[in-house]
Coordinates of C-alpha atoms in Angstrom, one line a residue:
X1131 CA -31.1 -11.8 -11.2
X1132 CA -31.0 -10.6 -7.6
X1133 CA -30.7 -12.7 -4.5
X1134 CA -31.9 -12.2 -0.9
X1135 CA -32.4 -8.8 0.7
X1136 CA -29.8 -7.1 2.8
X1137 CA -29.6 -8.1 6.4
X1138 CA -30.5 -5.5 9.0
X1139 CA -26.9 -5.1 9.9
X1140 CA -25.8 -4.6 6.3
X1141 CA -28.6 -2.1 5.8
X1142 CA -27.5 -0.2 8.9
X1143 CA -23.9 -0.1 7.7
X1144 CA -25.1 1.0 4.3
X1145 CA -27.0 3.9 5.8
X1146 CA -24.1 4.7 8.2
X1147 CA -21.6 5.1 5.4
X1148 CA -24.0 7.3 3.4
X1149 CA -24.1 4.8 0.5
X1150 CA -27.2 4.9 -1.7
X1151 CA -27.6 1.7 -3.8
X1152 CA -29.8 1.4 -6.8
X1153 CA -31.3 -1.7 -5.3
X1154 CA -31.1 -2.7 -1.7
X1155 CA -30.4 -6.3 -2.4
X1156 CA -27.3 -8.5 -2.7
X1157 CA -26.1 -10.3 -5.8
X1158 CA -27.2 -13.9 -6.6
X1159 CA -25.2 -16.8 -5.2
X1160 CA -23.7 -17.4 -8.7
X1161 CA -22.5 -13.8 -8.9
X1162 CA -21.0 -14.1 -5.4
X1163 CA -19.1 -17.2 -6.3
X1164 CA -17.9 -15.7 -9.5
X1165 CA -16.5 -12.5 -7.9
X1166 CA -15.5 -13.5 -4.4
X1167 CA -12.3 -11.8 -3.2
X1168 CA -9.5 -13.2 -1.1
X1169 CA -8.7 -9.6 0.1
X1170 CA -5.9 -8.3 2.2
X1171 CA -5.3 -10.8 4.9
X1172 CA -2.5 -12.0 7.3
X1173 CA -0.5 -15.2 6.6
X1174 CA 1.9 -17.2 8.7
X1175 CA 3.7 -20.3 7.5
X1176 CA 6.1 -22.5 9.5
X1177 CA 7.7 -25.3 7.6
X1178 CA 10.0 -28.1 8.9
X1179 CA 9.4 -27.7 12.7
X1180 CA 11.4 -30.1 14.8
X1181 CA 8.7 -29.9 17.5
X1182 CA 5.2 -31.0 16.3
X1183 CA 3.6 -31.1 19.8
X1184 CA 0.3 -29.4 20.7
X1185 CA 2.3 -26.7 22.4
X1186 CA 3.9 -25.9 19.1
X1187 CA 0.5 -25.7 17.4
X1188 CA -0.7 -23.4 20.1
X1189 CA 2.3 -21.2 19.7
X1190 CA 1.7 -20.8 16.0
X1191 CA -1.9 -20.0 16.6
X1192 CA -0.8 -17.4 19.2
X1193 CA 1.6 -15.8 16.7
X1194 CA -1.0 -15.8 13.9
X1195 CA -3.3 -13.8 16.2
X1196 CA -0.7 -11.0 16.0
X1197 CA -1.9 -10.6 12.4
X1198 CA -5.6 -10.5 13.3
X1199 CA -5.9 -6.8 12.6
X1200 CA -5.2 -7.6 8.9
X1201 CA -8.0 -10.2 8.8
X1202 CA -10.5 -9.8 11.7
X1203 CA -13.3 -11.9 10.1
X1204 CA -12.0 -15.5 10.4
X1205 CA -8.9 -17.6 11.1
X1206 CA -7.7 -20.8 9.5
X1207 CA -4.8 -23.3 10.1
X1208 CA -3.7 -26.3 8.1
X1209 CA -1.2 -28.7 9.6
X1210 CA 0.6 -31.4 7.6
X1211 CA 3.2 -33.3 9.7
X1212 CA 5.8 -30.7 10.6
X1213 CA 4.4 -27.9 8.4
X1214 CA 1.8 -25.3 9.4
X1215 CA 0.0 -22.7 7.2
X1216 CA -2.1 -20.1 9.1
X1217 CA -4.4 -17.4 7.8
X1218 CA -6.3 -14.4 9.1
X1219 CA -9.1 -13.5 6.8
X1220 CA -10.6 -10.1 5.8
X1221 CA -13.8 -11.2 4.2
X1222 CA -14.7 -8.8 1.3
X1223 CA -17.6 -11.1 0.1
X1224 CA -19.7 -13.9 1.6
X1225 CA -18.1 -14.2 5.1
X1226 CA -19.6 -17.7 5.7
X1227 CA -17.4 -19.4 3.1
X1228 CA -14.3 -19.0 1.0
X1229 CA -11.9 -19.3 4.0
X1230 CA -8.3 -20.1 3.7
X1231 CA -6.0 -22.0 3.4
X1232 CA -7.1 -23.0 -0.2
X1233 CA -6.6 -26.3 -1.9
X1234 CA -6.6 -28.1 -5.2
X1235 CA -9.1 -30.9 -5.9
X1236 CA -7.6 -33.7 -3.7
X1237 CA -6.2 -31.2 -1.1
X1238 CA -2.6 -32.3 -1.9
X1239 CA -1.7 -28.7 -2.7
X1240 CA -2.3 -26.2 0.1
X1241 CA -1.9 -22.4 -0.3
X1242 CA -2.3 -19.4 2.1
X1243 CA -2.5 -16.1 0.2
X1244 CA -2.6 -12.4 1.0
X1245 CA -3.8 -10.3 -1.9
X1246 CA -6.0 -10.1 -5.0
X1247 CA -5.7 -11.8 -8.4
X1248 CA -7.5 -9.4 -10.9
X1249 CA -7.3 -11.8 -13.9
X1250 CA -8.6 -14.9 -12.0
X1251 CA -11.6 -15.4 -14.3
X1252 CA -9.3 -15.4 -17.4
X1253 CA -7.0 -17.9 -15.6
X1254 CA -10.0 -20.1 -14.6
X1255 CA -11.0 -20.3 -18.2
X1256 CA -7.5 -21.7 -19.1
X1257 CA -7.8 -24.3 -16.3
X1258 CA -11.1 -25.7 -17.6
X1259 CA -10.0 -29.3 -16.7
X1260 CA -9.7 -28.3 -13.0
X1261 CA -12.5 -28.4 -10.5
X1262 CA -12.6 -25.3 -8.3
X1263 CA -13.8 -25.6 -4.7
X1264 CA -14.6 -21.9 -4.0
X1265 CA -15.1 -18.6 -5.8
X1266 CA -11.9 -17.1 -4.3
X1267 CA -9.8 -15.3 -6.9
X1268 CA -6.7 -16.8 -5.2
X1269 CA -7.7 -20.4 -5.6
X1270 CA -6.2 -20.3 -9.1
X1271 CA -2.8 -20.3 -7.5
X1272 CA -3.2 -23.9 -6.3
X1273 CA -4.4 -25.1 -9.7
X1274 CA -1.8 -23.1 -11.7
X1275 CA 0.9 -24.8 -9.7
X1276 CA -0.7 -28.2 -10.3
X1277 CA -0.7 -27.4 -14.0
X1278 CA 2.5 -25.6 -14.6
X1279 CA 4.7 -26.3 -11.6
X1280 CA 6.7 -23.3 -10.3
X1281 CA 6.7 -21.4 -13.7
X1282 CA 3.3 -19.6 -13.5
X1283 CA 3.9 -16.4 -11.5
X1284 CA 4.2 -14.2 -14.6
X1285 CA 0.6 -15.3 -15.5
X1286 CA -0.7 -13.6 -12.3
X1287 CA -2.0 -10.0 -12.6
X1288 CA -2.5 -8.6 -9.1
X1289 CA -1.0 -8.0 -5.7
X1290 CA 0.0 -11.0 -3.7
X1291 CA 2.1 -12.8 -1.2
X1292 CA 1.6 -16.5 -0.7
X1293 CA 3.1 -19.8 0.6
X1294 CA 2.2 -23.0 -1.2
X1295 CA 2.8 -26.5 0.3
X1296 CA 2.9 -29.6 -2.0
X1297 CA 2.1 -32.4 0.5
X1298 CA 3.0 -35.1 -2.1
X1299 CA 6.8 -34.4 -1.5
X1300 CA 6.6 -31.8 1.3
X1301 CA 8.2 -29.2 -1.0
X1302 CA 7.1 -25.6 -0.8
X1303 CA 7.3 -22.3 -2.6
X1304 CA 6.8 -18.7 -1.4
X1305 CA 6.4 -15.7 -3.7
X1306 CA 5.7 -12.0 -3.7
X1307 CA 4.1 -9.6 -6.2
X1308 CA 6.4 -7.7 -8.7
X1309 CA 6.6 -4.4 -6.7
X1310 CA 5.9 -5.6 -3.2
X1311 CA 2.5 -4.1 -2.7
X1312 CA 1.7 -6.8 -0.2
X1313 CA 4.2 -7.3 2.6
X1314 CA 6.1 -10.6 3.3
X1315 CA 9.0 -11.6 5.6
X1316 CA 11.1 -14.7 5.7
X1317 CA 12.8 -16.1 8.7
X1318 CA 14.8 -19.1 10.0
X1319 CA 14.4 -20.9 13.3
X1320 CA 17.2 -22.5 15.3
X1321 CA 15.6 -25.9 14.7
X1322 CA 16.0 -25.6 10.9
X1323 CA 12.5 -24.4 10.3
X1324 CA 11.7 -21.8 7.6
X1325 CA 9.1 -19.1 8.4
X1326 CA 7.0 -16.7 6.3
X1327 CA 4.7 -14.0 7.6
X1328 CA 2.8 -10.9 6.4
X1329 CA 4.3 -8.8 9.2
X1330 CA 7.5 -9.0 11.1
X1331 CA 5.7 -9.2 14.5
X1332 CA 4.5 -12.7 13.8
X1333 CA 8.0 -14.2 13.4
X1334 CA 10.5 -11.9 15.1
X1335 CA 10.3 -13.5 18.5
X1336 CA 10.8 -17.1 17.2
X1337 CA 13.3 -16.7 14.4
X1338 CA 17.0 -16.3 14.9
X1339 CA 17.2 -14.3 11.6
X1340 CA 14.6 -12.8 9.3
X1341 CA 14.6 -10.5 6.3
X1342 CA 12.1 -8.7 4.1
X1343 CA 11.2 -11.0 1.3
X1344 CA 12.2 -9.3 -2.0
X1345 CA 9.4 -8.3 -4.4
X1346 CA 9.2 -10.1 -7.7
X1347 CA 11.0 -13.1 -6.2
X1348 CA 10.2 -16.8 -5.5
X1349 CA 11.7 -19.1 -2.9
X1350 CA 11.7 -22.8 -3.8
X1351 CA 12.6 -25.5 -1.3
X1352 CA 13.4 -27.8 -4.3
X1353 CA 15.8 -25.4 -6.0
X1354 CA 17.0 -23.6 -2.9
X1355 CA 17.3 -19.9 -2.4
X1356 CA 15.5 -16.9 -3.8
X1357 CA 15.3 -16.1 -7.5
X1358 CA 13.7 -13.3 -9.4
X1359 CA 10.7 -14.3 -11.5
X1360 CA 9.8 -10.7 -12.4
X1361 CA 12.1 -9.5 -15.2
X1362 CA 10.6 -6.6 -17.2
X1363 CA 12.8 -4.5 -19.5
X1364 CA 12.9 -1.5 -17.1
X1365 CA 14.4 -3.6 -14.3
X1366 CA 17.7 -3.9 -16.2
X1367 CA 17.7 0.0 -16.2
X1368 CA 18.2 0.2 -19.9
X1369 CA 17.3 3.6 -21.2
X1370 CA 14.1 3.3 -23.2
X1371 CA 13.4 5.2 -26.5
X1372 CA 9.7 4.7 -27.1
X1373 CA 8.0 8.0 -28.1
X1374 CA 5.5 9.4 -25.7
X1375 CA 1.9 8.7 -26.7
X1376 CA -0.6 10.3 -24.2
X1377 CA -3.6 8.3 -25.3
X1378 CA -1.7 5.0 -24.8
X1379 CA -0.7 6.1 -21.3
X1380 CA -4.2 7.3 -20.5
X1381 CA -5.8 4.0 -21.6
X1382 CA -3.4 1.9 -19.6
X1383 CA -4.1 3.8 -16.5
X1384 CA -7.9 3.7 -17.0
X1385 CA -7.7 -0.1 -17.4
X1386 CA -5.6 -0.3 -14.2
X1387 CA -8.3 1.6 -12.2
X1388 CA -11.2 -0.3 -13.7
X1389 CA -9.9 -3.8 -12.9
X1390 CA -9.4 -2.7 -9.3
X1391 CA -13.2 -2.0 -9.0
X1392 CA -13.5 -5.8 -8.6
X1393 CA -15.4 -5.8 -5.3
X1394 CA -18.7 -6.6 -3.7
X1395 CA -18.4 -4.3 -0.7
X1396 CA -18.6 -0.5 -0.1
X1397 CA -15.4 1.1 -1.2
X1398 CA -13.9 4.6 -1.9
X1399 CA -10.9 6.6 -2.9
X1400 CA -8.3 8.2 -0.6
X1401 CA -8.3 11.7 -2.0
X1402 CA -5.5 14.2 -1.1
X1403 CA -6.4 16.7 -3.8
X1404 CA -3.1 16.2 -5.5
X1405 CA -2.7 14.9 -9.0
X1406 CA -2.3 11.2 -8.4
X1407 CA -5.3 10.6 -6.0
X1408 CA -7.4 13.0 -8.0
X1409 CA -6.8 11.1 -11.2
X1410 CA -7.7 7.8 -9.5
X1411 CA -10.9 9.4 -8.2
X1412 CA -11.7 10.9 -11.6
X1413 CA -11.2 7.7 -13.5
X1414 CA -13.1 5.6 -10.9
X1415 CA -16.0 8.1 -10.9
X1416 CA -16.2 8.1 -14.7
X1417 CA -16.3 4.3 -15.0
X1418 CA -18.1 3.3 -11.9
X1419 CA -21.5 3.3 -13.4
X1420 CA -20.6 0.6 -15.9
X1421 CA -19.3 -1.8 -13.3
X1422 CA -21.0 -4.7 -11.5
X1423 CA -20.4 -3.0 -8.1
X1424 CA -22.5 0.0 -9.1
X1425 CA -25.6 -2.2 -9.3
X1426 CA -25.2 -3.1 -5.7
X1427 CA -23.8 0.1 -4.1
X1428 CA -24.8 2.9 -6.6
X1429 CA -22.7 4.9 -9.0
X1430 CA -21.7 7.8 -6.7
X1431 CA -18.1 7.4 -5.6
X1432 CA -17.1 8.0 -2.0
X1433 CA -13.9 9.9 -1.3
X1434 CA -11.9 10.3 1.9
X1435 CA -9.4 12.9 3.0
X1436 CA -7.5 13.7 6.2
X1437 CA -5.5 16.7 7.5
X1438 CA -5.1 19.4 10.1
X1439 CA -7.8 22.0 9.9
X1440 CA -7.0 24.4 7.1
X1441 CA -4.4 22.1 5.5
X1442 CA -3.6 22.3 1.7
X1443 CA -4.8 18.7 1.1
X1444 CA -8.3 19.3 2.7
X1445 CA -9.0 22.3 0.6
X1446 CA -7.8 20.7 -2.6
X1447 CA -9.6 17.4 -1.9
X1448 CA -12.9 19.2 -1.3
X1449 CA -12.5 21.1 -4.5
X1450 CA -11.9 17.9 -6.5
X1451 CA -14.8 16.1 -4.8
X1452 CA -17.1 19.0 -5.7
X1453 CA -16.0 18.9 -9.3
X1454 CA -16.4 15.1 -9.6
X1455 CA -19.6 15.0 -7.6
X1456 CA -18.4 12.4 -5.1
X1457 CA -19.8 11.8 -1.6
X1458 CA -16.9 13.3 0.3
X1459 CA -15.8 12.5 3.9
X1460 CA -13.3 14.8 5.5
X1461 CA -11.4 13.9 8.7
X1462 CA -9.5 16.2 10.9
X1463 CA -6.7 15.4 13.4
X1464 CA -4.5 17.5 15.6
X1465 CA -0.8 17.4 16.0
X1466 CA -1.2 16.1 19.6
X1467 CA -3.5 13.3 18.4
X1468 CA -0.9 12.3 15.8
X1469 CA 1.8 12.3 18.4
X1470 CA -0.3 10.2 20.8
X1471 CA -0.7 7.6 18.1
X1472 CA 3.0 7.3 17.2
X1473 CA 3.8 4.2 19.2
X1474 CA 0.9 2.3 17.8
X1475 CA 1.7 3.5 14.3
X1476 CA 5.4 2.3 14.5
X1477 CA 4.3 -1.0 15.9
X1478 CA 2.0 -1.6 13.0
X1479 CA 4.2 -0.2 10.1
X1480 CA 7.3 -1.9 11.5
X1481 CA 9.8 0.8 10.4
X1482 CA 11.6 3.8 11.9
X1483 CA 12.1 5.6 8.5
X1484 CA 11.2 9.2 9.1
X1485 CA 9.2 9.9 6.0
X1486 CA 7.2 6.7 6.4
X1487 CA 6.3 7.5 10.0
X1488 CA 5.3 11.0 9.2
X1489 CA 3.0 10.0 6.4
X1490 CA 1.7 6.8 8.0
X1491 CA 0.2 8.5 11.1
X1492 CA -2.5 10.5 9.4
X1493 CA -3.2 7.5 7.1
X1494 CA -3.5 5.3 10.2
X1495 CA -6.0 7.7 11.8
X1496 CA -8.0 8.1 8.7
X1497 CA -8.2 4.3 8.1
X1498 CA -9.8 3.8 11.5
X1499 CA -12.5 6.3 10.7
X1500 CA -13.1 4.8 7.2
X1501 CA -13.3 1.2 8.6
X1502 CA -15.8 2.4 11.2
X1503 CA -18.2 3.4 8.4
X1504 CA -18.3 -0.2 7.1
X1505 CA -15.9 0.4 4.2
X1506 CA -13.4 -2.4 3.6
X1507 CA -11.5 -1.3 0.5
X1508 CA -10.0 1.9 -0.9
X1509 CA -8.1 3.0 -4.0
X1510 CA -5.0 5.0 -3.4
X1511 CA -2.4 6.9 -5.5
X1512 CA 0.9 5.5 -4.5
X1513 CA 3.6 4.8 -7.1
X1514 CA 3.1 7.7 -9.5
X1515 CA 6.0 9.8 -8.2
X1516 CA 8.4 7.0 -8.5
X1517 CA 7.4 6.1 -12.1
X1518 CA 7.2 9.7 -13.4
X1519 CA 9.8 11.4 -11.3
X1520 CA 7.3 13.4 -9.5
X1521 CA 9.3 14.3 -6.4
X1522 CA 10.5 17.9 -6.5
X1523 CA 14.2 16.9 -6.4
X1524 CA 13.8 15.6 -9.9
X1525 CA 14.0 19.2 -11.0
X1526 CA 17.7 18.9 -10.6
X1527 CA 18.2 15.6 -12.6
X1528 CA 21.3 16.3 -14.7
X1529 CA 20.3 14.2 -17.7
X1530 CA 17.6 11.9 -18.9
X1531 CA 19.8 8.9 -18.2
X1532 CA 20.1 9.9 -14.5
X1533 CA 16.4 10.7 -14.4
X1534 CA 15.5 7.2 -15.6
X1535 CA 18.0 5.4 -13.4
X1536 CA 16.6 7.2 -10.3
X1537 CA 13.0 6.2 -11.2
X1538 CA 14.2 2.6 -11.5
X1539 CA 15.9 2.8 -8.1
X1540 CA 12.7 4.4 -6.6
X1541 CA 10.4 1.7 -7.9
X1542 CA 12.6 -1.1 -6.7
X1543 CA 12.6 0.4 -3.2
X1544 CA 8.8 1.0 -3.0
X1545 CA 8.2 -2.1 -0.9
X1546 CA 10.3 -0.5 1.9
X1547 CA 8.5 2.9 1.8
X1548 CA 5.2 3.8 0.2
X1549 CA 3.9 0.3 -0.4
X1550 CA 4.7 -0.6 3.2
X1551 CA 3.0 2.5 4.5
X1552 CA -0.1 2.1 2.3
X1553 CA -0.6 -1.5 3.2
X1554 CA 0.2 -1.6 6.9
X1555 CA -1.3 1.7 7.9
X1556 CA -4.7 0.6 6.4
X1557 CA -4.5 -3.0 7.3
X1558 CA -4.0 -2.0 10.9
X1559 CA -7.8 -1.5 10.9
X1560 CA -8.8 -4.2 8.5
X1561 CA -8.9 -1.9 5.5
X1562 CA -7.6 -2.9 2.1
X1563 CA -5.7 -0.4 -0.2
X1564 CA -5.4 -1.0 -3.9
X1565 CA -2.9 1.0 -6.0
X1566 CA -3.6 1.3 -9.7
X1567 CA -0.4 3.2 -10.6
X1568 CA 1.5 0.0 -9.7
X1569 CA -0.4 -2.1 -12.1
X1570 CA 2.0 -4.4 -13.9
X1571 CA 1.0 -3.4 -17.4
X1572 CA 0.8 0.3 -16.6
X1573 CA 4.3 0.3 -15.2
X1574 CA 5.6 -1.4 -18.4
X1575 CA 3.9 1.3 -20.6
X1576 CA 5.1 4.2 -18.4
X1577 CA 8.6 3.0 -17.9
X1578 CA 9.1 2.4 -21.7
X1579 CA 8.6 6.1 -22.5
X1580 CA 11.8 7.9 -23.5
X1581 CA 12.8 9.7 -20.3
X1582 CA 13.5 12.9 -22.2
X1583 CA 9.7 13.4 -22.1
X1584 CA 9.6 13.0 -18.3
X1585 CA 12.4 15.6 -17.7
X1586 CA 11.2 18.8 -16.0
X1587 CA 11.6 21.5 -18.6
X1588 CA 10.3 25.0 -17.5
X1589 CA 11.4 26.4 -20.8
X1590 CA 8.9 24.1 -22.5
X1591 CA 6.2 24.5 -19.8
X1592 CA 6.8 21.0 -18.5
X1593 CA 6.5 20.7 -14.7
X1594 CA 7.0 17.4 -12.8
X1595 CA 4.9 14.5 -14.1
X1596 CA 4.0 16.5 -17.2
X1597 CA 3.5 13.3 -19.3
X1598 CA 0.8 12.1 -16.9
X1599 CA -0.9 15.5 -16.6
X1600 CA -0.9 16.0 -20.3
X1601 CA -2.4 12.6 -20.9
X1602 CA -5.5 13.6 -18.9
X1603 CA -5.6 17.2 -20.2
X1604 CA -8.8 16.7 -22.2
X1605 CA -10.5 20.0 -23.2
X1606 CA -13.5 18.2 -24.7
X1607 CA -14.3 16.0 -21.7
X1608 CA -12.1 17.2 -18.8
X1609 CA -11.1 14.8 -16.0
X1610 CA -10.1 17.5 -13.6
X1611 CA -9.9 21.3 -13.4
X1612 CA -6.7 22.7 -15.0
X1613 CA -5.3 24.1 -11.7
X1614 CA -5.7 20.7 -10.0
X1615 CA -4.3 18.9 -13.0
X1616 CA -1.2 21.1 -12.8
X1617 CA -0.9 21.5 -9.0
X1618 CA 2.6 21.3 -7.6
X1619 CA 3.7 18.1 -6.0
X1620 CA 2.9 18.0 -2.2
X1621 CA 4.1 15.0 -0.2
X1622 CA 1.3 13.5 1.9
X1623 CA 3.1 14.2 5.2
X1624 CA 3.4 17.9 4.1
X1625 CA 0.0 18.2 2.5
X1626 CA -1.9 17.2 5.7
X1627 CA -0.6 20.4 7.2
X1628 CA 2.9 21.8 7.4
X1629 CA 2.7 22.2 11.2
X1630 CA 2.3 18.4 11.4
X1631 CA 6.0 17.9 10.6
X1632 CA 7.1 21.0 12.5
X1633 CA 5.2 19.7 15.5
X1634 CA 6.8 16.3 15.3
X1635 CA 10.3 17.9 15.2
X1636 CA 9.5 20.0 18.2
X1637 CA 8.1 17.0 20.1
X1638 CA 11.3 15.0 19.3
X1639 CA 13.5 17.9 20.4
X1640 CA 11.8 17.8 23.8
X1641 CA 12.5 14.0 24.3
X1642 CA 15.9 13.6 22.7
X1643 CA 18.8 15.6 24.2
X1644 CA 21.9 16.9 22.4
X1645 CA 24.0 14.4 24.3
X1646 CA 21.8 11.5 23.1
X1647 CA 22.1 12.5 19.5
X1648 CA 25.9 13.1 19.9
X1649 CA 26.3 9.5 21.1
X1650 CA 23.8 8.0 18.6
X1651 CA 26.5 6.2 16.7
X1652 CA 27.5 4.2 19.8
X1653 CA 23.9 3.3 20.8
X1654 CA 22.8 2.6 17.2
X1655 CA 25.9 1.8 15.2
X1656 CA 23.8 0.4 12.4
X1657 CA 21.7 2.9 10.4
X1658 CA 22.6 5.6 12.9
X1659 CA 19.9 8.3 13.3
X1660 CA 21.2 11.8 12.3
X1661 CA 18.3 13.9 13.7
X1662 CA 16.4 14.0 17.0
X1663 CA 13.2 13.0 15.2
X1664 CA 14.9 10.0 13.7
X1665 CA 16.4 9.1 17.1
X1666 CA 13.0 9.3 18.7
X1667 CA 11.3 7.0 16.2
X1668 CA 14.2 4.6 16.5
X1669 CA 13.8 4.3 20.3
X1670 CA 10.1 3.4 19.8
X1671 CA 10.9 0.8 17.1
X1672 CA 13.6 -0.9 19.3
X1673 CA 11.1 -1.3 22.1
X1674 CA 8.9 -3.4 19.9
X1675 CA 11.5 -5.0 17.7
X1676 CA 14.9 -5.3 19.6
X1677 CA 16.7 -7.8 17.4
X1678 CA 19.4 -6.9 15.1
X1679 CA 17.5 -8.6 12.2
X1680 CA 14.6 -6.2 12.7
X1681 CA 16.5 -3.0 12.4
X1682 CA 18.2 -4.3 9.3
X1683 CA 14.9 -4.5 7.5
X1684 CA 14.7 -0.7 7.5
X1685 CA 16.5 1.2 4.8
X1686 CA 18.9 4.1 5.5
X1687 CA 21.2 6.6 4.0
X1688 CA 21.0 10.3 3.2
X1689 CA 17.9 11.7 1.5
X1690 CA 16.5 15.0 0.5
X1691 CA 12.8 15.4 -0.4
X1692 CA 12.5 11.6 -0.6
X1693 CA 15.5 11.1 -2.9
X1694 CA 17.8 8.1 -2.9
X1695 CA 21.3 8.6 -1.6
X1696 CA 22.6 8.7 -5.2
X1697 CA 20.3 11.6 -6.2
X1698 CA 21.6 13.8 -3.2
X1699 CA 24.7 14.2 -5.4
X1700 CA 22.7 16.2 -7.9
X1701 CA 22.9 19.4 -5.9
X1702 CA 25.8 20.2 -3.5
X1703 CA 23.5 22.4 -1.3
X1704 CA 21.2 19.4 -0.5
X1705 CA 23.9 17.7 1.6
X1706 CA 23.5 20.5 4.1
X1707 CA 19.7 20.1 4.4
X1708 CA 19.0 16.4 4.5
X1709 CA 15.3 16.2 5.3
X1710 CA 12.8 14.0 3.5
X1711 CA 10.1 16.7 3.4
X1712 CA 9.3 18.2 0.0
X1713 CA 10.1 21.6 1.5
X1714 CA 13.8 20.5 1.7
X1715 CA 13.9 20.9 -2.1
X1716 CA 15.2 24.4 -1.7
X1717 CA 14.7 26.6 -4.8
X1718 CA 11.9 24.3 -6.1
X1719 CA 9.1 24.0 -3.6
X1720 CA 7.0 27.2 -3.3
X1721 CA 7.0 26.8 0.5
X1722 CA 10.6 25.6 0.8
X1723 CA 12.6 25.8 4.0
X1724 CA 14.4 29.1 4.3
X1725 CA 16.7 28.4 7.3
X1726 CA 15.3 26.6 10.3
X1727 CA 11.6 25.8 10.3
X1728 CA 9.6 27.7 12.9
X1729 CA 9.0 25.5 15.9
X1730 CA 5.4 24.6 16.7
X1731 CA 4.4 23.4 20.1
X1732 CA 2.2 20.3 20.1
X1733 CA 0.2 22.0 22.8
X1734 CA -0.9 24.6 20.4
X1735 CA -2.8 21.9 18.5
X1736 CA -3.9 19.8 21.5
X1737 CA -7.6 19.7 20.9
X1738 CA -8.7 16.1 21.7
X1739 CA -11.4 16.0 19.0
X1740 CA -11.0 14.2 15.7
X1741 CA -13.7 15.8 13.6
X1742 CA -15.6 14.2 10.8
X1743 CA -17.3 16.4 8.1
X1744 CA -19.2 14.7 5.3
X1745 CA -19.7 16.9 2.3
X1746 CA -23.4 16.4 1.9
X1747 CA -26.4 17.0 4.2
X1748 CA -28.0 14.1 5.9
X1749 CA -24.7 12.2 6.5
X1750 CA -23.2 11.5 9.9
X1751 CA -21.9 14.3 11.9
X1752 CA -19.7 12.7 14.5
X1753 CA -16.8 13.4 16.7
X1754 CA -15.0 11.5 19.4
X1755 CA -13.5 13.0 22.5
X1756 CA -11.1 10.1 22.8
X1757 CA -7.6 10.4 21.3
X1758 CA -7.2 8.6 18.0
X1759 CA -5.2 5.6 19.1

């Protein structure tokens, strides 16, 4: 049943991360082949190059290296006439094989993929006449295309971005998952070439124009242009009327978490102590013992949290970890360490959106620590607030119709905000983040509920995300303590410590003068920054990505507490306090802004130590005197 013993290096990483397997052995080769993951990687494809010289090949390899942080384990490049498909691999299982690009039987179909296909075993069973060359979950894409042509994307259950080349006629397709969990950009060269890349930095210098590839869409060279392949009922923004069934919602979410435990490497859960991440941890912890991964790594879940010392998230996360009995790792950072990392963060996340930068920085710092422990995959709680109207401004939704329309708008924009942050902030260090709330089936179930049930009704005792809280409010077999289950929404950038945001604002005030902000519309006529903090992030972004096309990939418009521009209209007072922090929801958040937030000097938090405090005795006690960049 079991194969060869762990190598000394694997054993050392195992001990380093505090993992305690039931058996210190690896799965058999058959098990490895059956469960091998493609994982989060970096892809670059250039199709129709006028120049096919060795210099062009070298240039594409050089550009592909800009994505190596996403896949530090191996590189691959396939060339067919004037077409190039490059890949940077993050090896979740069996690093000696399963490299990309991937092929069909006669190698006439070539595909480079970033992502995970959770139902790959089911799809392989349907393709029993095909011969698979590897155990990669993503190899099914090549065979599905061979079998069904371009009409197979709805069959995929997972997160993915891919480019597929059919060498028989030199046609190609590119596609992205329904919500945009994995990033993808599309560009055009002056020579008529078409480019695709996981991150903008791999194509921005060589493309005359480039855009963010739309989620749930496919580009076909045969049919020309983009078309949407993902067409669920909620996408049309029709108001649903299905009655709320808490058990159906609970079961759908548990299935979403369980399928994401498909891994053969050490993994954990990013735990803020809020409702969403706590539910992910609770469900994963409850079902981990019945999974294949538990046989290799043990049934005790690892959880990770980050924050300024004394922050709300750290306290709540430790309480949840104690309740669930997880092996908890707590990381600390200072305001100054976060500020020191800003340039690198903006380079990796490729946006100047204020909320995204605020939240990405602690996630970026935490991901580096997690990856240093030998962990390659984490589960995270993104998407719940968009689906259930969890942001505090939803308290002011004037009707169930407006409530539902706003959730639809928020989900459609996730690829520009939280999905972008969760993917790029973790992949900056070769760490993969999986997001069960954005499971395709779970979204369908949750978005089919009559929005009257999602409305925030204090008179009925319903706070934000009540339908989700109630679904897991099990008195017989509790998932979480009541006060955690019903904790008020805290945005990640707030929860890591309020002085983090206040410190960022103070730092920006020191670097952006009143005159600079006054003339912002002349310097940045497109998506003009309206605060000094936004102006500061914009200057950093423009240094790395100076082209007009780059700044156009970033969304803009007024926002309060992460609302869309449309929802700002719900309360006239909000237009006077346009800040994406949850504390801008005046009259809702328990720590809402009163007037002007107190300024906090970064020097007050300038300790250069990032602390690491595992919950249990015997684990590593480490700190570094270097800044976290």
